Amino acid sequence: MFSSEMISSQQNHVVTTIETMPPETITASPTLVQRIRKVFSRELLVTLALGQVLSLLVCGIGLTSKYLAHEYHANTPVFQSFLNYILLFLVYTTTLAVRQGEENLLAILKRRWWKYMILGLIDIEANYLVIKAYQYTTLTSVQLLDCFTIPVVLLLSWFFLLVRYKAVHFVGVGVCLLGIGCMVGADVLVGRQQGLGDHKLLGDLLVLGGAMLYGISNVCEEFIVKNLSRVEFLGMMGLFGSFFSGIQLAIMEHKELLKVQWDWQIGLLYIGFSACMFGLYSFMPVVIRRTSATSVNLSLLTADLYSLFCGLFLFQYKFSGLYLLSFIIIILGLVFYTSSSTYVAQDPRVYKHFRNAGHPITDTPTLGPLEPSVTYTSLRQEIEEEPRIRVA
């Protein structure tokens, strides 16, 4: 039998030993389940879900366009975009018109009208070039070359938005592009080579041009919605987009529009297309503000797969197990990319000068090398206390 004094001294010894142990010795290593939960956090799952909502909207745009072009011979890409810009004008431009102060439509136009005019032209022609490319090249080429938007967004974000990436982000992008390669390979195996393929070089160049313009538009959109406002961006797109697409429609597509045999089915398809396009334009700035232009473009890679799955029932497409594999690979790439945050590297002196444009800046001595500052991540919104940047 042990005496109470012996037991008490042993307990005190154990307590003293635990208190003197280093923290890393006391803390147990995380289990596999805990690591998985850490990776698949609520923020990551929400980010994936939002991206797939955008992808489904793109799928709806593609399906309605295919029905209009192939079933009803209504080749009116400019008119379809014009309807979307008119909706943006009615909702967001009029909202800006009734606002007061610096956020009023006239005040914005006085400061930045020419910038939004250029951005509106870029957005219009990006849509037009990619849709026009389907007349000259194959669907496989469009799917493959349209991915050129991703490196354009990466480069522009690096140099103009000062976004800095980690190795895991480049791995995620590579995995997503591998999934696209798998999907294109499946198209070749099942013989799903839609498209005339005539003047293929011209069609490929149109896709590359449209992808580059999409990249420029997306990066500009990210800057505007994170530093100015979503309503301002959409209102200006509605104003200049409806104006220039209306001119383009009158010059290039008025004859095609007169050939359309109007009935209630065609009307519903145009309404469906406009609803999906309006939803995409309205919802994309929300997702870009929460994540980034790169993350959104990676999410949109699954849109072709959703179109394929719908086409199995609507257009009797052939199925291949590689399509499911490519979907899994793309989602895996998205998990890699969104599992780690990006940061914005900024020279504090440049940042101060940018935010205080028009005022003299006094040089302050620095004691050491300037370190990059973290301002936002790919999964979290910007800190609300940080004052917004106003661009003159």
JSON list of N, CA and C in Angstrom, two decimals, residues 102-116 119 160-161 219-229 232-233 236 346 350-358 382 387-392:
[
{"chain": "A", "resi": 102, "resn": "GLU", "atom": "N", "xyz": [-20.46, 62.19, -54.94]},
{"chain": "A", "resi": 102, "resn": "GLU", "atom": "CA", "xyz": [-19.40, 61.70, -55.83]},
{"chain": "A", "resi": 102, "resn": "GLU", "atom": "C", "xyz": [-19.78, 60.42, -56.56]},
{"chain": "A", "resi": 103, "resn": "GLU", "atom": "N", "xyz": [-20.76, 59.67, -56.05]},
{"chain": "A", "resi": 103, "resn": "GLU", "atom": "CA", "xyz": [-21.16, 58.42, -56.68]},
{"chain": "A", "resi": 103, "resn": "GLU", "atom": "C", "xyz": [-22.27, 58.61, -57.69]},
{"chain": "A", "resi": 104, "resn": "ASN", "atom": "N", "xyz": [-22.60, 59.84, -57.99]},
{"chain": "A", "resi": 104, "resn": "ASN", "atom": "CA", "xyz": [-23.60, 60.13, -59.02]},
{"chain": "A", "resi": 104, "resn": "ASN", "atom": "C", "xyz": [-23.03, 59.83, -60.40]},
{"chain": "A", "resi": 105, "resn": "LEU", "atom": "N", "xyz": [-23.91, 59.49, -61.34]},
{"chain": "A", "resi": 105, "resn": "LEU", "atom": "CA", "xyz": [-23.50, 59.13, -62.70]},
{"chain": "A", "resi": 105, "resn": "LEU", "atom": "C", "xyz": [-22.68, 60.24, -63.36]},
{"chain": "A", "resi": 106, "resn": "LEU", "atom": "N", "xyz": [-23.15, 61.48, -63.28]},
{"chain": "A", "resi": 106, "resn": "LEU", "atom": "CA", "xyz": [-22.43, 62.58, -63.93]},
{"chain": "A", "resi": 106, "resn": "LEU", "atom": "C", "xyz": [-21.07, 62.82, -63.30]},
{"chain": "A", "resi": 107, "resn": "ALA", "atom": "N", "xyz": [-21.00, 62.69, -61.98]},
{"chain": "A", "resi": 107, "resn": "ALA", "atom": "CA", "xyz": [-19.71, 62.90, -61.30]},
{"chain": "A", "resi": 107, "resn": "ALA", "atom": "C", "xyz": [-18.70, 61.83, -61.71]},
{"chain": "A", "resi": 108, "resn": "ILE", "atom": "N", "xyz": [-19.16, 60.59, -61.86]},
{"chain": "A", "resi": 108, "resn": "ILE", "atom": "CA", "xyz": [-18.27, 59.51, -62.29]},
{"chain": "A", "resi": 108, "resn": "ILE", "atom": "C", "xyz": [-17.81, 59.74, -63.72]},
{"chain": "A", "resi": 109, "resn": "LEU", "atom": "N", "xyz": [-18.73, 60.15, -64.59]},
{"chain": "A", "resi": 109, "resn": "LEU", "atom": "CA", "xyz": [-18.38, 60.40, -65.99]},
{"chain": "A", "resi": 109, "resn": "LEU", "atom": "C", "xyz": [-17.36, 61.53, -66.12]},
{"chain": "A", "resi": 110, "resn": "LYS", "atom": "N", "xyz": [-17.48, 62.56, -65.30]},
{"chain": "A", "resi": 110, "resn": "LYS", "atom": "CA", "xyz": [-16.54, 63.67, -65.36]},
{"chain": "A", "resi": 110, "resn": "LYS", "atom": "C", "xyz": [-15.12, 63.22, -65.02]},
{"chain": "A", "resi": 111, "resn": "ARG", "atom": "N", "xyz": [-15.00, 62.25, -64.10]},
{"chain": "A", "resi": 111, "resn": "ARG", "atom": "CA", "xyz": [-13.67, 61.82, -63.66]},
{"chain": "A", "resi": 111, "resn": "ARG", "atom": "C", "xyz": [-13.09, 60.70, -64.50]},
{"chain": "A", "resi": 112, "resn": "ARG", "atom": "N", "xyz": [-13.93, 59.74, -64.93]},
{"chain": "A", "resi": 112, "resn": "ARG", "atom": "CA", "xyz": [-13.37, 58.52, -65.51]},
{"chain": "A", "resi": 112, "resn": "ARG", "atom": "C", "xyz": [-14.10, 58.05, -66.76]},
{"chain": "A", "resi": 113, "resn": "TRP", "atom": "N", "xyz": [-14.74, 58.93, -67.51]},
{"chain": "A", "resi": 113, "resn": "TRP", "atom": "CA", "xyz": [-15.57, 58.48, -68.62]},
{"chain": "A", "resi": 113, "resn": "TRP", "atom": "C", "xyz": [-14.76, 57.73, -69.67]},
{"chain": "A", "resi": 114, "resn": "TRP", "atom": "N", "xyz": [-13.55, 58.22, -70.01]},
{"chain": "A", "resi": 114, "resn": "TRP", "atom": "CA", "xyz": [-12.77, 57.61, -71.09]},
{"chain": "A", "resi": 114, "resn": "TRP", "atom": "C", "xyz": [-12.24, 56.23, -70.70]},
{"chain": "A", "resi": 115, "resn": "LYS", "atom": "N", "xyz": [-11.99, 56.03, -69.40]},
{"chain": "A", "resi": 115, "resn": "LYS", "atom": "CA", "xyz": [-11.52, 54.72, -68.95]},
{"chain": "A", "resi": 115, "resn": "LYS", "atom": "C", "xyz": [-12.63, 53.67, -69.10]},
{"chain": "A", "resi": 116, "resn": "TYR", "atom": "N", "xyz": [-13.85, 54.04, -68.70]},
{"chain": "A", "resi": 116, "resn": "TYR", "atom": "CA", "xyz": [-14.96, 53.11, -68.83]},
{"chain": "A", "resi": 116, "resn": "TYR", "atom": "C", "xyz": [-15.36, 52.91, -70.29]},
{"chain": "A", "resi": 119, "resn": "LEU", "atom": "N", "xyz": [-12.96, 50.30, -71.50]},
{"chain": "A", "resi": 119, "resn": "LEU", "atom": "CA", "xyz": [-13.30, 49.01, -70.89]},
{"chain": "A", "resi": 119, "resn": "LEU", "atom": "C", "xyz": [-14.57, 48.42, -71.50]},
{"chain": "A", "resi": 160, "resn": "PHE", "atom": "N", "xyz": [0.04, 44.65, -62.41]},
{"chain": "A", "resi": 160, "resn": "PHE", "atom": "CA", "xyz": [-0.79, 45.82, -62.21]},
{"chain": "A", "resi": 160, "resn": "PHE", "atom": "C", "xyz": [-1.53, 45.82, -60.87]},
{"chain": "A", "resi": 161, "resn": "LEU", "atom": "N", "xyz": [-1.99, 44.65, -60.43]},
{"chain": "A", "resi": 161, "resn": "LEU", "atom": "CA", "xyz": [-2.62, 44.56, -59.11]},
{"chain": "A", "resi": 161, "resn": "LEU", "atom": "C", "xyz": [-1.63, 44.19, -58.02]},
{"chain": "A", "resi": 219, "resn": "VAL", "atom": "N", "xyz": [-9.43, 41.60, -65.03]},
{"chain": "A", "resi": 219, "resn": "VAL", "atom": "CA", "xyz": [-8.50, 42.24, -64.09]},
{"chain": "A", "resi": 219, "resn": "VAL", "atom": "C", "xyz": [-8.97, 43.66, -63.77]},
{"chain": "A", "resi": 220, "resn": "CYS", "atom": "N", "xyz": [-9.43, 44.40, -64.78]},
{"chain": "A", "resi": 220, "resn": "CYS", "atom": "CA", "xyz": [-9.99, 45.74, -64.53]},
{"chain": "A", "resi": 220, "resn": "CYS", "atom": "C", "xyz": [-11.21, 45.65, -63.63]},
{"chain": "A", "resi": 221, "resn": "GLU", "atom": "N", "xyz": [-12.04, 44.65, -63.86]},
{"chain": "A", "resi": 221, "resn": "GLU", "atom": "CA", "xyz": [-13.23, 44.46, -63.02]},
{"chain": "A", "resi": 221, "resn": "GLU", "atom": "C", "xyz": [-12.83, 44.19, -61.57]},
{"chain": "A", "resi": 222, "resn": "GLU", "atom": "N", "xyz": [-11.80, 43.36, -61.36]},
{"chain": "A", "resi": 222, "resn": "GLU", "atom": "CA", "xyz": [-11.35, 43.08, -59.99]},
{"chain": "A", "resi": 222, "resn": "GLU", "atom": "C", "xyz": [-10.89, 44.36, -59.29]},
{"chain": "A", "resi": 223, "resn": "PHE", "atom": "N", "xyz": [-10.11, 45.18, -60.00]},
{"chain": "A", "resi": 223, "resn": "PHE", "atom": "CA", "xyz": [-9.63, 46.42, -59.39]},
{"chain": "A", "resi": 223, "resn": "PHE", "atom": "C", "xyz": [-10.79, 47.34, -59.03]},
{"chain": "A", "resi": 224, "resn": "ILE", "atom": "N", "xyz": [-11.77, 47.46, -59.93]},
{"chain": "A", "resi": 224, "resn": "ILE", "atom": "CA", "xyz": [-12.88, 48.39, -59.70]},
{"chain": "A", "resi": 224, "resn": "ILE", "atom": "C", "xyz": [-13.76, 47.93, -58.54]},
{"chain": "A", "resi": 225, "resn": "VAL", "atom": "N", "xyz": [-14.15, 46.65, -58.51]},
{"chain": "A", "resi": 225, "resn": "VAL", "atom": "CA", "xyz": [-15.08, 46.20, -57.48]},
{"chain": "A", "resi": 225, "resn": "VAL", "atom": "C", "xyz": [-14.43, 46.15, -56.11]},
{"chain": "A", "resi": 226, "resn": "LYS", "atom": "N", "xyz": [-13.09, 46.02, -56.05]},
{"chain": "A", "resi": 226, "resn": "LYS", "atom": "CA", "xyz": [-12.42, 45.98, -54.75]},
{"chain": "A", "resi": 226, "resn": "LYS", "atom": "C", "xyz": [-12.02, 47.36, -54.26]},
{"chain": "A", "resi": 227, "resn": "ASN", "atom": "N", "xyz": [-11.95, 48.35, -55.12]},
{"chain": "A", "resi": 227, "resn": "ASN", "atom": "CA", "xyz": [-11.52, 49.67, -54.73]},
{"chain": "A", "resi": 227, "resn": "ASN", "atom": "C", "xyz": [-12.57, 50.75, -54.93]},
{"chain": "A", "resi": 228, "resn": "LEU", "atom": "N", "xyz": [-13.54, 50.52, -55.80]},
{"chain": "A", "resi": 228, "resn": "LEU", "atom": "CA", "xyz": [-14.60, 51.50, -56.03]},
{"chain": "A", "resi": 228, "resn": "LEU", "atom": "C", "xyz": [-15.94, 50.88, -55.63]},
{"chain": "A", "resi": 229, "resn": "SER", "atom": "N", "xyz": [-16.72, 50.40, -56.58]},
{"chain": "A", "resi": 229, "resn": "SER", "atom": "CA", "xyz": [-17.98, 49.73, -56.22]},
{"chain": "A", "resi": 229, "resn": "SER", "atom": "C", "xyz": [-18.46, 48.87, -57.37]},
{"chain": "A", "resi": 232, "resn": "GLU", "atom": "N", "xyz": [-21.02, 50.79, -59.63]},
{"chain": "A", "resi": 232, "resn": "GLU", "atom": "CA", "xyz": [-20.37, 51.71, -60.58]},
{"chain": "A", "resi": 232, "resn": "GLU", "atom": "C", "xyz": [-19.87, 50.95, -61.80]},
{"chain": "A", "resi": 233, "resn": "PHE", "atom": "N", "xyz": [-19.22, 49.81, -61.58]},
{"chain": "A", "resi": 233, "resn": "PHE", "atom": "CA", "xyz": [-18.72, 49.03, -62.70]},
{"chain": "A", "resi": 233, "resn": "PHE", "atom": "C", "xyz": [-19.85, 48.58, -63.62]},
{"chain": "A", "resi": 236, "resn": "MET", "atom": "N", "xyz": [-21.55, 51.53, -65.53]},
{"chain": "A", "resi": 236, "resn": "MET", "atom": "CA", "xyz": [-20.76, 52.02, -66.67]},
{"chain": "A", "resi": 236, "resn": "MET", "atom": "C", "xyz": [-20.74, 51.02, -67.82]},
{"chain": "A", "resi": 346, "resn": "GLN", "atom": "N", "xyz": [3.11, 45.65, -51.73]},
{"chain": "A", "resi": 346, "resn": "GLN", "atom": "CA", "xyz": [3.05, 47.07, -52.03]},
{"chain": "A", "resi": 346, "resn": "GLN", "atom": "C", "xyz": [4.18, 47.79, -51.32]},
{"chain": "A", "resi": 350, "resn": "VAL", "atom": "N", "xyz": [4.94, 54.08, -52.36]},
{"chain": "A", "resi": 350, "resn": "VAL", "atom": "CA", "xyz": [4.12, 54.14, -53.57]},
{"chain": "A", "resi": 350, "resn": "VAL", "atom": "C", "xyz": [2.64, 54.11, -53.21]},
{"chain": "A", "resi": 351, "resn": "TYR", "atom": "N", "xyz": [2.28, 53.23, -52.26]},
{"chain": "A", "resi": 351, "resn": "TYR", "atom": "CA", "xyz": [0.88, 53.10, -51.86]},
{"chain": "A", "resi": 351, "resn": "TYR", "atom": "C", "xyz": [0.37, 54.40, -51.24]},
{"chain": "A", "resi": 352, "resn": "LYS", "atom": "N", "xyz": [1.23, 55.05, -50.43]},
{"chain": "A", "resi": 352, "resn": "LYS", "atom": "CA", "xyz": [0.84, 56.31, -49.81]},
{"chain": "A", "resi": 352, "resn": "LYS", "atom": "C", "xyz": [0.65, 57.39, -50.86]},
{"chain": "A", "resi": 353, "resn": "HIS", "atom": "N", "xyz": [1.55, 57.43, -51.83]},
{"chain": "A", "resi": 353, "resn": "HIS", "atom": "CA", "xyz": [1.44, 58.42, -52.90]},
{"chain": "A", "resi": 353, "resn": "HIS", "atom": "C", "xyz": [0.17, 58.19, -53.73]},
{"chain": "A", "resi": 354, "resn": "PHE", "atom": "N", "xyz": [-0.17, 56.90, -53.97]},
{"chain": "A", "resi": 354, "resn": "PHE", "atom": "CA", "xyz": [-1.34, 56.56, -54.77]},
{"chain": "A", "resi": 354, "resn": "PHE", "atom": "C", "xyz": [-2.62, 57.01, -54.07]},
{"chain": "A", "resi": 355, "resn": "ARG", "atom": "N", "xyz": [-2.67, 56.80, -52.76]},
{"chain": "A", "resi": 355, "resn": "ARG", "atom": "CA", "xyz": [-3.87, 57.12, -52.01]},
{"chain": "A", "resi": 355, "resn": "ARG", "atom": "C", "xyz": [-4.00, 58.60, -51.69]},
{"chain": "A", "resi": 356, "resn": "ASN", "atom": "N", "xyz": [-2.91, 59.35, -51.83]},
{"chain": "A", "resi": 356, "resn": "ASN", "atom": "CA", "xyz": [-2.95, 60.78, -51.55]},
{"chain": "A", "resi": 356, "resn": "ASN", "atom": "C", "xyz": [-2.56, 61.58, -52.78]},
{"chain": "A", "resi": 357, "resn": "ALA", "atom": "N", "xyz": [-3.14, 61.18, -53.91]},
{"chain": "A", "resi": 357, "resn": "ALA", "atom": "CA", "xyz": [-2.82, 61.85, -55.17]},
{"chain": "A", "resi": 357, "resn": "ALA", "atom": "C", "xyz": [-3.19, 63.33, -55.09]},
{"chain": "A", "resi": 358, "resn": "GLY", "atom": "N", "xyz": [-2.27, 64.16, -55.56]},
{"chain": "A", "resi": 358, "resn": "GLY", "atom": "CA", "xyz": [-2.52, 65.59, -55.55]},
{"chain": "A", "resi": 358, "resn": "GLY", "atom": "C", "xyz": [-1.99, 66.30, -54.34]},
{"chain": "A", "resi": 382, "resn": "GLU", "atom": "N", "xyz": [-12.01, 41.99, -47.99]},
{"chain": "A", "resi": 382, "resn": "GLU", "atom": "CA", "xyz": [-11.07, 43.00, -47.51]},
{"chain": "A", "resi": 382, "resn": "GLU", "atom": "C", "xyz": [-11.53, 43.51, -46.16]},
{"chain": "A", "resi": 387, "resn": "PRO", "atom": "N", "xyz": [-9.60, 52.20, -45.61]},
{"chain": "A", "resi": 387, "resn": "PRO", "atom": "CA", "xyz": [-10.29, 53.14, -46.51]},
{"chain": "A", "resi": 387, "resn": "PRO", "atom": "C", "xyz": [-10.14, 52.76, -47.95]},
{"chain": "A", "resi": 388, "resn": "ARG", "atom": "N", "xyz": [-11.21, 52.97, -48.73]},
{"chain": "A", "resi": 388, "resn": "ARG", "atom": "CA", "xyz": [-11.20, 52.61, -50.14]},
{"chain": "A", "resi": 388, "resn": "ARG", "atom": "C", "xyz": [-10.32, 53.56, -50.94]},
{"chain": "A", "resi": 389, "resn": "ILE", "atom": "N", "xyz": [-9.76, 53.01, -52.01]},
{"chain": "A", "resi": 389, "resn": "ILE", "atom": "CA", "xyz": [-8.91, 53.81, -52.88]},
{"chain": "A", "resi": 389, "resn": "ILE", "atom": "C", "xyz": [-9.78, 54.50, -53.90]},
{"chain": "A", "resi": 390, "resn": "ARG", "atom": "N", "xyz": [-9.64, 55.77, -54.03]},
{"chain": "A", "resi": 390, "resn": "ARG", "atom": "CA", "xyz": [-10.37, 56.54, -55.03]},
{"chain": "A", "resi": 390, "resn": "ARG", "atom": "C", "xyz": [-9.45, 56.87, -56.18]},
{"chain": "A", "resi": 391, "resn": "VAL", "atom": "N", "xyz": [-9.89, 56.50, -57.38]},
{"chain": "A", "resi": 391, "resn": "VAL", "atom": "CA", "xyz": [-9.07, 56.73, -58.57]},
{"chain": "A", "resi": 391, "resn": "VAL", "atom": "C", "xyz": [-9.56, 57.97, -59.28]},
{"chain": "A", "resi": 392, "resn": "ALA", "atom": "N", "xyz": [-8.67, 58.88, -59.51]},
{"chain": "A", "resi": 392, "resn": "ALA", "atom": "CA", "xyz": [-9.08, 60.12, -60.20]},
{"chain": "A", "resi": 392, "resn": "ALA", "atom": "C", "xyz": [-9.28, 59.87, -61.66]}
]
